[in-house]
Amino acid sequence: QVALSPMSMRLLALMPAMVVDLAVPAQVSAAIELRGNATTGTTASTDLTIDKPAGLVAGDVMIVNIAGIGSNDTSPNSDGWILINGADLGNAPPRYGAVLYRVADGTEEASFTFTLGLGTTSAVGCIVAFSGVDTSGTDPFDAVPGAISVSFDKTTVVTAASVNTASPNAAVIMFGMAA
């Protein structure tokens, strides 16, 4: 029999708290957070200017959703913005929609101007900014879209098929805009 001092007994009482089960992997969590408020812009010409979102910091990812009337085959463009996807939206007159992104570097002006293409007679757009979005790799926005549509006479979004992500641990971000 061994007699333990009061100090040794206190140390032994703390021991179970220091035991770690290495067989269970540590949980990993991440979050995508909306930064500030979305900004919007409208135009009746071939250029669309939208203000920079409030509270934007370097490393935030800005995503712009633009819909234009009059050109159904020209993607909007602006320095530093990368096209995620664009499509003919149908209807008459012709309409075109596109989503682009840009990673903030802290040197942005107060607004961004997008060239919409010849024949565009009007457009609307909205920029949202998020922190925590991973844009590494050659194609960071790799969600496989389902068929999503909203008719002018409907108040809800209708999905004809499920929306699936092409990579594990991906998040789905949906945009809706009325113009």
Protein backbone atom coordinates (compact mmCIF):
# COMPACT_ATOMS: atom_id res chain seq x y z
CA GLN A 1 0.00 0.00 0.00
CA VAL A 2 1.22 3.44 -0.90
CA ALA A 3 0.10 6.53 0.95
CA LEU A 4 -0.58 9.53 -1.29
CA SER A 5 -0.10 13.08 -0.22
CA PRO A 6 -3.04 15.50 -0.52
CA MET A 7 -1.31 17.13 -3.51
CA SER A 8 -0.94 13.77 -5.32
CA MET A 9 -4.60 13.00 -4.70
CA ARG A 10 -5.61 16.35 -6.27
CA LEU A 11 -3.48 15.62 -9.33
CA LEU A 12 -5.01 12.18 -9.73
CA ALA A 13 -8.48 13.68 -9.43
CA LEU A 14 -7.67 15.93 -12.42
CA MET A 15 -6.27 13.14 -14.58
CA PRO A 16 -9.55 12.00 -16.20
CA ALA A 17 -10.03 15.52 -17.56
CA MET A 18 -6.69 15.28 -19.34
CA VAL A 19 -7.38 11.98 -21.12
CA VAL A 20 -8.17 12.40 -24.83
CA ASP A 21 -9.65 9.69 -27.02
CA LEU A 22 -7.59 9.96 -30.20
CA ALA A 23 -9.68 7.30 -31.95
CA VAL A 24 -12.51 9.82 -32.53
CA PRO A 25 -11.70 12.45 -35.18
CA ALA A 26 -12.11 16.07 -34.19
CA GLN A 27 -15.16 17.79 -35.64
CA VAL A 28 -14.56 20.52 -38.19
CA SER A 29 -16.99 23.33 -38.69
CA ALA A 30 -17.12 26.35 -40.92
CA ALA A 31 -19.60 29.08 -41.59
CA ILE A 32 -20.49 31.34 -44.47
CA GLU A 33 -21.68 34.68 -43.16
CA LEU A 34 -23.47 37.46 -45.01
CA ARG A 35 -21.47 40.69 -44.80
CA GLY A 36 -23.48 43.90 -44.50
CA ASN A 37 -26.53 44.56 -46.65
CA ALA A 38 -26.97 43.70 -50.31
CA THR A 39 -26.69 46.61 -52.73
CA THR A 40 -28.77 47.01 -55.88
CA GLY A 41 -28.64 49.00 -59.08
CA THR A 42 -30.84 49.62 -62.12
CA THR A 43 -30.06 51.14 -65.49
CA ALA A 44 -31.66 52.07 -68.78
CA SER A 45 -28.41 51.75 -70.75
CA THR A 46 -25.65 49.27 -71.58
CA ASP A 47 -23.75 49.95 -68.32
CA LEU A 48 -24.95 49.02 -64.82
CA THR A 49 -23.41 50.58 -61.70
CA ILE A 50 -23.91 48.98 -58.29
CA ASP A 51 -22.51 50.29 -54.98
CA LYS A 52 -20.02 48.28 -52.98
CA PRO A 53 -21.68 46.39 -50.08
CA ALA A 54 -21.28 48.05 -46.67
CA GLY A 55 -18.79 46.49 -44.27
CA LEU A 56 -16.81 44.73 -47.03
CA VAL A 57 -13.32 43.63 -45.95
CA ALA A 58 -10.41 42.06 -47.82
CA GLY A 59 -11.03 38.35 -48.39
CA ASP A 60 -14.81 38.65 -48.58
CA VAL A 61 -16.40 37.15 -51.67
CA MET A 62 -18.84 39.37 -53.56
CA ILE A 63 -21.42 37.73 -55.78
CA VAL A 64 -23.45 39.76 -58.28
CA ASN A 65 -26.70 38.64 -59.93
CA ILE A 66 -27.57 40.64 -63.06
CA ALA A 67 -30.59 40.43 -65.36
CA GLY A 68 -30.77 42.51 -68.53
CA ILE A 69 -33.31 43.13 -71.28
CA GLY A 70 -32.33 43.43 -74.92
CA SER A 71 -29.32 41.13 -75.21
CA ASN A 72 -29.77 37.40 -74.73
CA ASP A 73 -26.22 36.28 -75.49
CA THR A 74 -23.76 38.68 -73.83
CA SER A 75 -22.39 38.11 -70.34
CA PRO A 76 -21.88 41.23 -68.23
CA ASN A 77 -18.28 42.03 -67.42
CA SER A 78 -16.28 44.29 -65.14
CA ASP A 79 -12.59 44.34 -64.17
CA GLY A 80 -11.80 41.71 -61.54
CA TRP A 81 -15.16 39.90 -61.79
CA ILE A 82 -15.30 36.23 -62.88
CA LEU A 83 -18.36 34.74 -64.58
CA ILE A 84 -19.91 31.82 -62.69
CA ASN A 85 -22.73 31.26 -65.16
CA GLY A 86 -24.89 33.11 -67.64
CA ALA A 87 -27.94 32.16 -69.66
CA ASP A 88 -30.59 33.34 -72.08
CA LEU A 89 -33.68 33.92 -69.91
CA GLY A 90 -36.08 33.72 -72.84
CA ASN A 91 -39.21 35.80 -73.28
CA ALA A 92 -39.69 38.72 -75.64
CA PRO A 93 -37.88 41.03 -75.73
CA PRO A 94 -34.75 38.90 -75.25
CA ARG A 95 -33.40 38.73 -71.70
CA TYR A 96 -30.09 37.53 -70.25
CA GLY A 97 -29.07 36.67 -66.68
CA ALA A 98 -25.64 36.11 -65.19
CA VAL A 99 -23.92 35.53 -61.86
CA LEU A 100 -20.31 36.67 -61.33
CA TYR A 101 -17.98 36.80 -58.32
CA ARG A 102 -14.99 38.75 -57.08
CA VAL A 103 -12.78 38.40 -53.99
CA ALA A 104 -12.37 41.75 -52.22
CA ASP A 105 -8.81 42.95 -51.76
CA GLY A 106 -9.53 46.15 -49.82
CA THR A 107 -8.78 48.53 -52.70
CA GLU A 108 -12.28 48.62 -54.23
CA GLU A 109 -13.87 51.87 -55.30
CA ALA A 110 -17.28 52.90 -53.90
CA SER A 111 -19.11 51.20 -56.80
CA PHE A 112 -18.69 48.71 -59.64
CA THR A 113 -19.72 49.28 -63.26
CA PHE A 114 -20.67 46.31 -65.43
CA THR A 115 -20.72 46.43 -69.23
CA LEU A 116 -23.85 44.60 -70.36
CA GLY A 117 -23.37 44.28 -74.10
CA LEU A 118 -24.75 45.99 -77.19
CA GLY A 119 -28.49 45.98 -77.49
CA THR A 120 -29.16 45.99 -73.74
CA THR A 121 -31.90 48.51 -73.02
CA SER A 122 -32.24 48.07 -69.25
CA ALA A 123 -30.96 45.89 -66.41
CA VAL A 124 -31.11 45.27 -62.69
CA GLY A 125 -28.44 43.79 -60.44
CA CYS A 126 -27.66 42.99 -56.83
CA ILE A 127 -24.33 42.42 -55.04
CA VAL A 128 -24.07 40.39 -51.85
CA ALA A 129 -20.86 39.77 -49.90
CA PHE A 130 -19.95 36.77 -47.77
CA SER A 131 -17.09 35.90 -45.46
CA GLY A 132 -15.96 32.29 -45.16
CA VAL A 133 -16.34 31.32 -48.83
CA ASP A 134 -13.52 29.16 -50.19
CA THR A 135 -12.64 30.28 -53.73
CA SER A 136 -9.52 28.13 -54.08
CA GLY A 137 -9.22 25.87 -57.09
CA THR A 138 -10.03 26.49 -60.72
CA ASP A 139 -13.82 26.21 -60.36
CA PRO A 140 -14.84 27.13 -56.79
CA PHE A 141 -18.53 27.48 -57.59
CA ASP A 142 -19.28 23.97 -58.74
CA ALA A 143 -22.90 23.46 -57.77
CA VAL A 144 -24.91 21.51 -60.31
CA PRO A 145 -28.05 23.59 -60.84
CA GLY A 146 -31.49 22.12 -60.96
CA ALA A 147 -34.21 23.71 -63.07
CA ILE A 148 -35.29 26.81 -61.14
CA SER A 149 -37.81 29.24 -62.53
CA VAL A 150 -40.10 32.02 -61.43
CA SER A 151 -42.90 33.19 -63.68
CA PHE A 152 -43.90 36.87 -63.67
CA ASP A 153 -47.29 35.90 -62.27
CA LYS A 154 -45.97 33.70 -59.44
CA THR A 155 -44.85 34.73 -55.97
CA THR A 156 -42.81 31.60 -55.24
CA VAL A 157 -39.75 29.92 -56.71
CA VAL A 158 -40.50 26.64 -58.46
CA THR A 159 -37.85 23.92 -58.75
CA ALA A 160 -38.42 21.23 -61.35
CA ALA A 161 -35.62 19.07 -59.91
CA SER A 162 -33.52 18.92 -56.80
CA VAL A 163 -30.42 21.10 -56.56
CA ASN A 164 -27.30 19.04 -55.91
CA THR A 165 -23.74 20.06 -55.14
CA ALA A 166 -20.92 18.60 -57.19
CA SER A 167 -18.45 18.43 -54.31
CA PRO A 168 -18.74 17.33 -50.67
CA ASN A 169 -19.20 19.91 -47.91
CA ALA A 170 -20.50 22.49 -50.38
CA ALA A 171 -23.24 24.99 -49.60
CA VAL A 172 -26.08 26.00 -51.89
CA ILE A 173 -26.64 29.73 -52.29
CA MET A 174 -29.83 30.78 -54.10
CA PHE A 175 -30.61 34.22 -55.45
CA GLY A 176 -33.99 35.64 -56.27
CA MET A 177 -34.62 38.99 -57.86
CA ALA A 178 -37.68 40.81 -59.13
CA ALA A 179 -37.28 43.41 -61.82
